Amino acid sequence: MYFKSYFDDQLAHMSYFIGCQKTGQALVIDPARNIQPYLDTANKEGFTITAATETHIHADYLSGARELAHHHGVKLYVSDEGDKDWKYQYVDQYEHELVTEGSTFHIGNIYFEVIHTPGHTPESISFLLTDKGGGANEPMGMFTGDFLFVGDVGRPDLLEKAAGIKDTSEAGARQMFASLRKVEKLSDFLQVWPAHGAGSACGKSLGAVPMTTLGYEKKFNWAFQIKEENKFVEELLAGQPEPPKYFAQMKKLNKEGPELLRQEETPKVSPSDTKVSPSDTGNAVVVDTRPANEFAAGHAEGTINIPYNKSFTNWAGWLLSYDQDIVLIADPEELAEVKKSLQSIGLDQVTAYIDSKELAGSLEAYKTVTASEAKKMMEDDTYFVIDVRNQSEWDSGHIPGAHHIMLGNLTDKLDEVPKDKKIIAHCQSGVRSAIGTSLLLKNGYKDVLNLEGGFNAWEAEGLPVKKE
């Protein structure tokens, strides 16, 4: 058996390539929308990808299953569990097989058995892998999707919080409890291959180790330790992070079938081109992908700053609209990767780009302020402090007198930000508040300071902290 995993560090997404070396057939599990890495592996190792499968309808990225089926004729194995709201609506166009609890299929001499493991979503399934070509007669591991992670389990509240389906959080938590009871009867030696690692919003405390064993999780994963259902439900639902806004769109697109990727060049335009210039973009939003310090030193007025780093895709999903054109300010050498990151969550509408090295002329800037300087400024009631961190961070301690508006909700809550005051924005370290500062500047708040070092710097200087 051939086994290879892939990790997208912007989405904390794990996908897998499983090949039967005797027959040359291969399967991709939970494929990302960019399928080129799987094709490269197949070409290098001498495999033909004949199938693809998914553990559930994903909410945090666009699936590549349709790309593989449409362009390469692979057979799709997808869940038929859950009610009518959780059925794949596009697979009839392609060769496919709907699978449920107890279904089996094979790729060459590698066999897969389906286990229904709802909780994260109603249709969620896991796959037990048995390498019969290697002489095994029982499974060696399990692909658990967003059901079981290293150190955690999938959150059951996304359907309610992100997709707006009422009264599903507690029901999902109870399903998760039952799913854990089901799999804890399996052999301890089973390897566990999840669909996400640390950094994913599909759970609250995912481990950074890429794989684990079922025995280890039974012993150390908090979710296996709580044997009383009501207590488990309470603990699972408590403290879940805010789900990114784009999750609802991902669920919809992955269920209906993601658009096929278009291979087209992105035209370069001059910063002075009035058709797309930041001062006159019409319906387009101009996104400056440079580091925050470069944006702070000088940027085109009306642009927002989402630096191209590990958190880029997450904040693009929170802050950009699916019905608005996007113009990028980027290094030409990074442009292709930036576009791939946007396409991974369905933001395909990049209409043009501006070379970041060509920005010139009258540029806007903003300043940072130290914690001690901010403390002194706050003695003057003309200042308004905005804390853009997550709810759990705010609850654990915050600056007295600050106003909490989580970064992803800032644009929707501008009516809570006074126009007649000077703004100090902060987060935990200064990274997220730099994005927030750019949003405020774009929306007409021109007297904005970013707290250098964020709440960490405030605490390090021994300044007052309030806890709820």
XYZ file of C-alpha atoms in Angstrom:
468
model
C 0.000 0.000 0.000
C 1.117 3.520 -0.782
C 0.115 6.254 1.691
C 0.677 10.005 1.430
C -0.865 12.890 3.368
C -1.102 16.567 2.414
C -1.471 19.508 4.773
C -2.742 22.976 3.840
C -1.371 25.188 6.611
C -3.766 28.045 5.801
C -6.842 25.851 6.254
C -5.239 23.302 8.617
C -6.704 20.732 6.225
C -5.457 17.172 5.831
C -6.141 15.076 2.731
C -4.845 11.650 1.779
C -3.678 9.649 -1.252
C -3.987 5.863 -0.912
C -2.617 3.629 -3.660
C -2.612 -0.095 -4.336
C 0.885 -0.789 -5.631
C -0.116 -4.106 -7.180
C -2.915 -2.727 -9.388
C -1.740 0.890 -9.744
C -5.099 2.262 -8.636
C -5.399 5.132 -6.165
C -8.003 6.941 -4.066
C -7.988 10.504 -2.700
C -9.752 11.160 0.599
C -11.181 14.619 1.395
C -9.468 16.272 -1.596
C -8.777 19.999 -1.640
C -10.051 22.046 -4.572
C -6.538 22.341 -5.967
C -6.054 18.763 -7.153
C -2.636 19.268 -8.759
C -0.667 17.814 -5.799
C -2.591 14.523 -6.119
C -2.005 14.417 -9.876
C 1.697 15.081 -9.325
C 1.911 12.208 -6.842
C 0.078 9.860 -9.195
C 2.403 10.764 -12.060
C 5.553 10.464 -9.963
C 4.627 7.160 -8.314
C 2.950 5.515 -11.309
C -0.659 5.473 -10.090
C -3.977 6.202 -11.777
C -6.459 7.982 -9.537
C -9.649 5.986 -9.989
C -11.708 7.162 -7.016
C -12.264 9.937 -4.507
C -14.257 10.068 -1.313
C -15.266 12.500 1.402
C -16.008 12.058 5.074
C -18.776 14.687 4.960
C -19.956 17.878 3.253
C -17.207 20.247 4.342
C -17.827 23.740 5.674
C -14.318 25.196 5.774
C -12.996 24.679 2.233
C -14.177 23.777 -1.248
C -13.839 20.131 -2.140
C -11.833 18.909 -5.128
C -14.010 15.815 -5.599
C -15.916 17.356 -8.486
C -12.674 18.493 -10.168
C -11.372 14.909 -10.030
C -14.639 13.429 -11.293
C -15.118 15.944 -14.101
C -11.582 16.152 -15.459
C -10.242 12.692 -14.639
C -13.297 10.447 -14.564
C -12.791 9.192 -11.022
C -15.630 7.420 -9.212
C -17.040 9.233 -6.178
C -17.933 7.463 -2.935
C -20.040 9.841 -0.837
C -22.300 9.629 2.194
C -25.986 8.856 1.917
C -26.501 9.315 5.660
C -28.425 12.220 7.159
C -31.742 13.679 6.048
C -32.643 15.294 2.726
C -30.851 18.521 3.640
C -27.503 16.687 3.687
C -27.456 14.918 0.350
C -24.958 15.631 -2.430
C -26.872 17.273 -5.276
C -24.322 17.101 -8.098
C -23.008 13.534 -8.056
C -25.610 12.207 -10.513
C -23.495 13.858 -13.234
C -20.639 11.444 -12.505
C -19.993 7.814 -11.723
C -20.655 7.488 -8.022
C -21.745 5.241 -5.185
C -23.731 6.384 -2.167
C -22.466 4.742 1.014
C -23.918 4.237 4.480
C -23.076 2.412 7.719
C -21.549 -0.955 6.835
C -20.909 -0.201 3.143
C -17.620 -1.500 1.761
C -15.616 -0.712 -1.346
C -12.081 -1.328 -2.474
C -9.300 0.213 -4.532
C -7.267 -2.674 -5.825
C -6.446 -4.759 -2.754
C -7.155 -2.003 -0.242
C -10.586 -2.259 1.371
C -12.657 0.425 3.082
C -15.554 -0.045 5.474
C -17.910 2.827 6.236
C -18.856 3.786 9.790
C -21.571 6.407 10.316
C -20.090 8.857 12.837
C -22.492 11.823 13.074
C -22.082 14.706 15.485
C -20.097 17.256 13.546
C -22.704 16.901 10.796
C -25.547 14.384 10.321
C -24.005 12.781 7.211
C -20.460 12.398 8.603
C -18.814 9.036 7.990
C -15.436 7.483 8.766
C -13.516 4.844 6.811
C -11.751 1.787 8.219
C -8.822 0.792 5.984
C -7.705 -2.821 5.583
C -4.663 -3.587 3.428
C -5.587 -7.046 2.138
C -2.825 -6.796 -0.421
C -0.393 -6.772 2.473
C -2.007 -9.854 3.970
C -4.096 -8.116 6.662
C -7.542 -9.358 7.617
C -8.477 -6.507 9.944
C -8.181 -2.705 9.721
C -4.942 -0.853 10.374
C -6.453 2.627 10.629
C -9.401 4.932 10.295
C -9.998 8.164 8.364
C -12.149 10.174 10.744
C -12.739 13.445 8.884
C -14.057 16.068 11.302
C -15.372 13.490 13.777
C -12.244 12.604 15.753
C -9.132 14.752 15.890
C -5.872 14.526 17.799
C -6.936 15.630 21.288
C -10.424 16.787 20.337
C -13.643 16.026 18.446
C -15.509 17.978 15.798
C -17.744 20.817 16.881
C -21.495 20.199 16.514
C -22.600 23.833 16.493
C -21.571 24.882 12.976
C -24.907 23.991 11.404
C -26.666 26.317 13.807
C -24.117 29.134 14.061
C -22.829 29.202 10.485
C -25.571 27.617 8.389
C -28.477 28.958 10.447
C -30.170 25.606 11.054
C -31.880 26.035 14.427
C -31.780 23.610 17.337
C -29.032 21.419 15.863
C -26.144 22.101 18.261
C -27.359 19.997 21.176
C -28.678 17.251 18.896
C -25.283 17.108 17.171
C -23.486 16.948 20.519
C -25.601 13.966 21.549
C -24.876 12.265 18.231
C -21.170 12.886 18.837
C -21.427 11.219 22.234
C -23.019 8.152 20.605
C -20.385 8.068 17.836
C -17.595 8.026 20.422
C -19.252 5.135 22.242
C -19.370 3.274 18.918
C -15.707 3.669 17.957
C -14.270 3.162 21.447
C -15.114 -0.534 20.978
C -12.603 -0.736 18.109
C -8.993 -1.897 18.502
C -6.607 0.433 20.303
C -3.884 -0.041 17.682
C -5.941 1.602 14.931
C -4.214 4.626 13.492
C -6.414 7.733 13.317
C -6.087 10.016 10.304
C -8.190 13.187 10.767
C -9.121 15.858 8.225
C -7.751 18.760 10.279
C -4.976 19.777 12.627
C -4.223 22.688 14.924
C -5.543 25.978 13.570
C -8.830 24.660 12.206
C -12.082 26.261 13.336
C -13.800 22.853 13.143
C -12.895 22.209 16.791
C -11.650 24.167 19.782
C -8.435 22.420 20.876
C -7.029 20.363 18.003
C -3.543 18.981 18.431
C -0.689 19.825 16.092
C 0.438 16.203 15.670
C -0.809 15.004 12.250
C -2.028 11.556 13.316
C -2.654 9.481 16.421
C -3.964 6.078 17.514
C -7.391 5.240 18.813
C -5.888 3.804 21.986
C -4.021 7.019 22.696
C -7.151 9.098 22.148
C -9.190 6.805 24.398
C -6.663 7.445 27.139
C -5.931 11.153 26.705
C -8.583 12.846 24.517
C -10.923 14.729 26.865
C -13.993 13.630 24.876
C -13.487 9.953 25.716
C -13.103 10.669 29.420
C -16.623 12.023 29.989
C -19.010 9.081 30.206
C -22.124 11.025 31.273
C -23.997 12.315 28.222
C -25.376 15.609 29.594
C -22.005 16.592 31.018
C -20.349 15.753 27.690
C -22.860 17.889 25.774
C -22.260 20.835 28.083
C -18.492 20.569 27.779
C -18.499 20.114 23.996
C -20.681 23.151 23.356
C -18.825 25.426 25.779
C -16.143 27.759 24.460
C -16.388 26.935 20.769
C -14.746 29.688 18.671
C -16.719 31.958 16.380
C -17.303 30.152 13.048
C -16.029 32.115 10.039
C -18.806 33.681 7.970
C -17.811 31.836 4.822
C -18.571 28.424 6.353
C -22.249 28.682 5.394
C -21.269 29.343 1.773
C -18.894 26.357 1.745
C -21.629 24.008 2.962
C -23.943 25.233 0.230
C -21.375 25.002 -2.575
C -20.027 21.610 -1.549
C -23.545 20.204 -1.402
C -24.631 21.687 -4.746
C -21.272 21.119 -6.427
C -18.412 23.639 -6.528
C -17.893 25.552 -9.752
C -15.158 24.039 -11.881
C -11.972 26.066 -11.743
C -11.314 28.359 -14.688
C -7.803 28.615 -16.035
C -7.421 32.271 -16.923
C -4.800 34.961 -16.632
C -5.285 37.803 -14.177
C -4.636 41.119 -15.908
C -2.138 43.495 -14.398
C -3.275 47.096 -14.086
C -1.552 50.303 -13.155
C -2.321 51.840 -9.755
C -3.430 54.927 -11.660
C -5.902 53.047 -13.880
C -9.216 54.665 -12.995
C -11.138 51.499 -13.845
C -9.706 49.638 -10.882
C -7.799 52.176 -8.841
C -8.448 51.914 -5.118
C -10.174 55.287 -5.122
C -12.650 54.309 -7.849
C -13.217 50.553 -7.896
C -16.960 50.494 -8.330
C -18.141 47.178 -6.933
C -14.632 45.793 -6.453
C -12.778 45.566 -3.161
C -9.031 46.158 -3.307
C -7.037 43.834 -1.056
C -3.446 44.715 -0.208
C -1.635 41.465 0.625
C 1.621 43.031 1.847
C 2.854 42.637 5.450
C 1.120 44.926 7.939
C 4.188 47.103 8.583
C 4.510 47.884 4.862
C 0.810 48.719 4.621
C 1.056 50.949 7.697
C 3.982 52.866 6.189
C 2.062 53.705 3.025
C -0.952 52.330 1.178
C -3.533 53.374 -1.377
C -6.534 54.961 0.283
C -9.628 52.765 0.346
C -7.779 49.436 0.370
C -7.915 46.795 3.081
C -4.915 44.892 4.332
C -5.048 41.097 4.605
C -1.387 40.047 4.699
C -0.558 36.893 2.771
C 0.392 34.516 5.569
C -1.072 31.456 7.305
C -4.192 33.328 8.392
C -4.875 34.894 4.982
C -7.537 32.433 3.827
C -9.405 32.582 7.122
C -9.653 36.383 7.164
C -10.418 36.560 3.450
C -13.368 34.262 4.145
C -14.507 36.411 7.041
C -14.132 39.779 5.345
C -14.647 39.407 1.584
C -17.986 39.047 -0.170
C -18.781 36.337 -2.705
C -20.723 38.792 -4.868
C -17.995 41.441 -5.099
C -15.055 41.584 -7.512
C -11.590 41.461 -5.984
C -8.540 43.434 -7.096
C -5.304 42.293 -5.459
C -2.250 44.317 -4.577
C 0.428 41.636 -4.529
C 3.937 40.622 -5.430
C 3.653 39.098 -8.945
C 5.694 36.118 -7.761
C 3.063 35.384 -5.081
C 0.002 36.107 -7.204
C -0.679 32.511 -8.247
C -0.494 31.284 -4.658
C -2.715 34.100 -3.399
C -5.318 33.191 -6.019
C -5.130 29.496 -5.068
C -5.744 30.433 -1.459
C -8.821 32.457 -2.409
C -10.065 29.733 -4.744
C -9.747 27.161 -1.951
C -12.780 28.814 -0.349
C -14.552 29.765 -3.578
C -13.443 33.389 -3.901
C -12.832 33.087 -7.643
C -13.715 36.628 -8.683
C -10.198 38.135 -8.849
C -10.492 40.495 -11.811
C -7.111 42.230 -11.759
C -3.952 42.801 -9.762
C -1.597 45.668 -9.031
C 2.125 45.052 -8.565
C 2.792 45.990 -4.942
C 6.211 47.375 -5.906
C 4.577 49.934 -8.190
C 2.543 51.699 -5.492
C 3.541 55.348 -5.508
C 2.187 58.846 -5.275
C -0.066 60.053 -2.489
C -0.273 57.185 -0.018
C -2.123 56.974 3.276
C -0.382 55.748 6.457
C -1.216 54.930 10.051
C 0.791 54.803 13.258
C 1.208 52.336 16.077
C 1.193 53.170 19.763
C 2.850 51.420 22.720
C 0.855 50.045 25.632
C 2.049 52.734 28.031
C 1.255 55.446 25.493
C -2.191 53.972 24.964
C -2.819 53.881 28.739
C -2.026 57.584 28.991
C -4.177 58.427 25.959
C -7.138 56.559 27.462
C -7.228 59.064 30.313
C -8.688 61.392 27.688
C -12.293 60.516 26.839
C -11.759 61.450 23.206
C -10.240 57.971 22.677
C -12.252 54.814 21.937
C -10.527 51.427 22.337
C -11.642 48.456 20.216
C -10.635 44.900 21.152
C -10.971 42.710 18.023
C -10.083 39.380 19.662
C -12.317 36.327 19.963
C -14.913 36.044 22.724
C -12.868 33.531 24.723
C -9.844 35.847 24.690
C -11.968 38.780 25.835
C -13.523 36.710 28.630
C -10.119 35.656 29.938
C -9.062 39.266 30.421
C -9.298 42.629 28.681
C -8.345 46.281 28.933
C -10.726 48.176 31.238
C -12.905 50.521 29.186
C -12.277 48.679 25.889
C -15.153 47.775 23.590
C -15.289 44.239 22.215
C -15.980 43.843 18.488
C -14.487 40.630 17.082
C -12.522 41.331 13.871
C -14.740 39.213 11.647
C -17.785 41.226 12.733
C -16.181 44.665 12.664
C -17.556 45.796 9.302
C -21.077 44.764 10.348
C -20.843 46.697 13.617
C -19.401 50.015 12.518
C -22.475 51.737 13.939
C -21.025 50.906 17.368
C -17.845 52.858 16.587
C -18.164 56.629 17.123
C -17.048 58.893 14.294
C -16.122 61.749 16.622
C -13.429 59.925 18.611
C -9.871 58.766 18.037
C -9.637 54.974 17.742
C -7.102 52.606 19.306
C -7.421 49.080 17.918
C -5.862 46.032 19.514
C -5.854 42.230 19.499
C -3.599 39.754 21.286
C -0.375 40.612 19.457
C -1.181 43.388 16.977
C -1.655 41.214 13.882
C -5.448 41.040 13.695
C -5.865 44.634 14.824
C -3.691 45.707 11.871
C -6.345 44.202 9.600
C -8.998 45.902 11.708
C -7.200 49.227 11.410
C -7.274 48.942 7.621
C -11.018 48.236 7.719
C -11.625 51.301 9.873
C -9.517 53.498 7.594
C -11.410 52.245 4.539
C -14.702 53.112 6.203
C -13.785 56.702 6.949
C -12.182 56.473 10.403
C -9.000 58.361 9.664
C -7.643 58.859 13.197
C -6.804 55.238 14.052
C -3.866 53.834 16.011
C -2.875 50.169 16.253
C -1.660 48.985 19.664
C 1.849 47.638 19.113
C 2.187 44.172 20.611
C -1.514 44.111 21.495
C -2.866 42.769 24.761
C 0.353 40.800 25.289
C 2.287 44.052 25.509
C -0.363 45.574 27.795
C -0.060 42.653 30.229
C 3.732 42.607 29.984
C 3.838 46.194 31.228
C 1.686 45.275 34.218
C -1.200 47.512 33.171
C -4.728 46.939 34.544
C -6.699 43.950 33.291
C -10.414 43.303 33.808
C -12.069 39.882 33.820
C -15.792 39.259 33.530
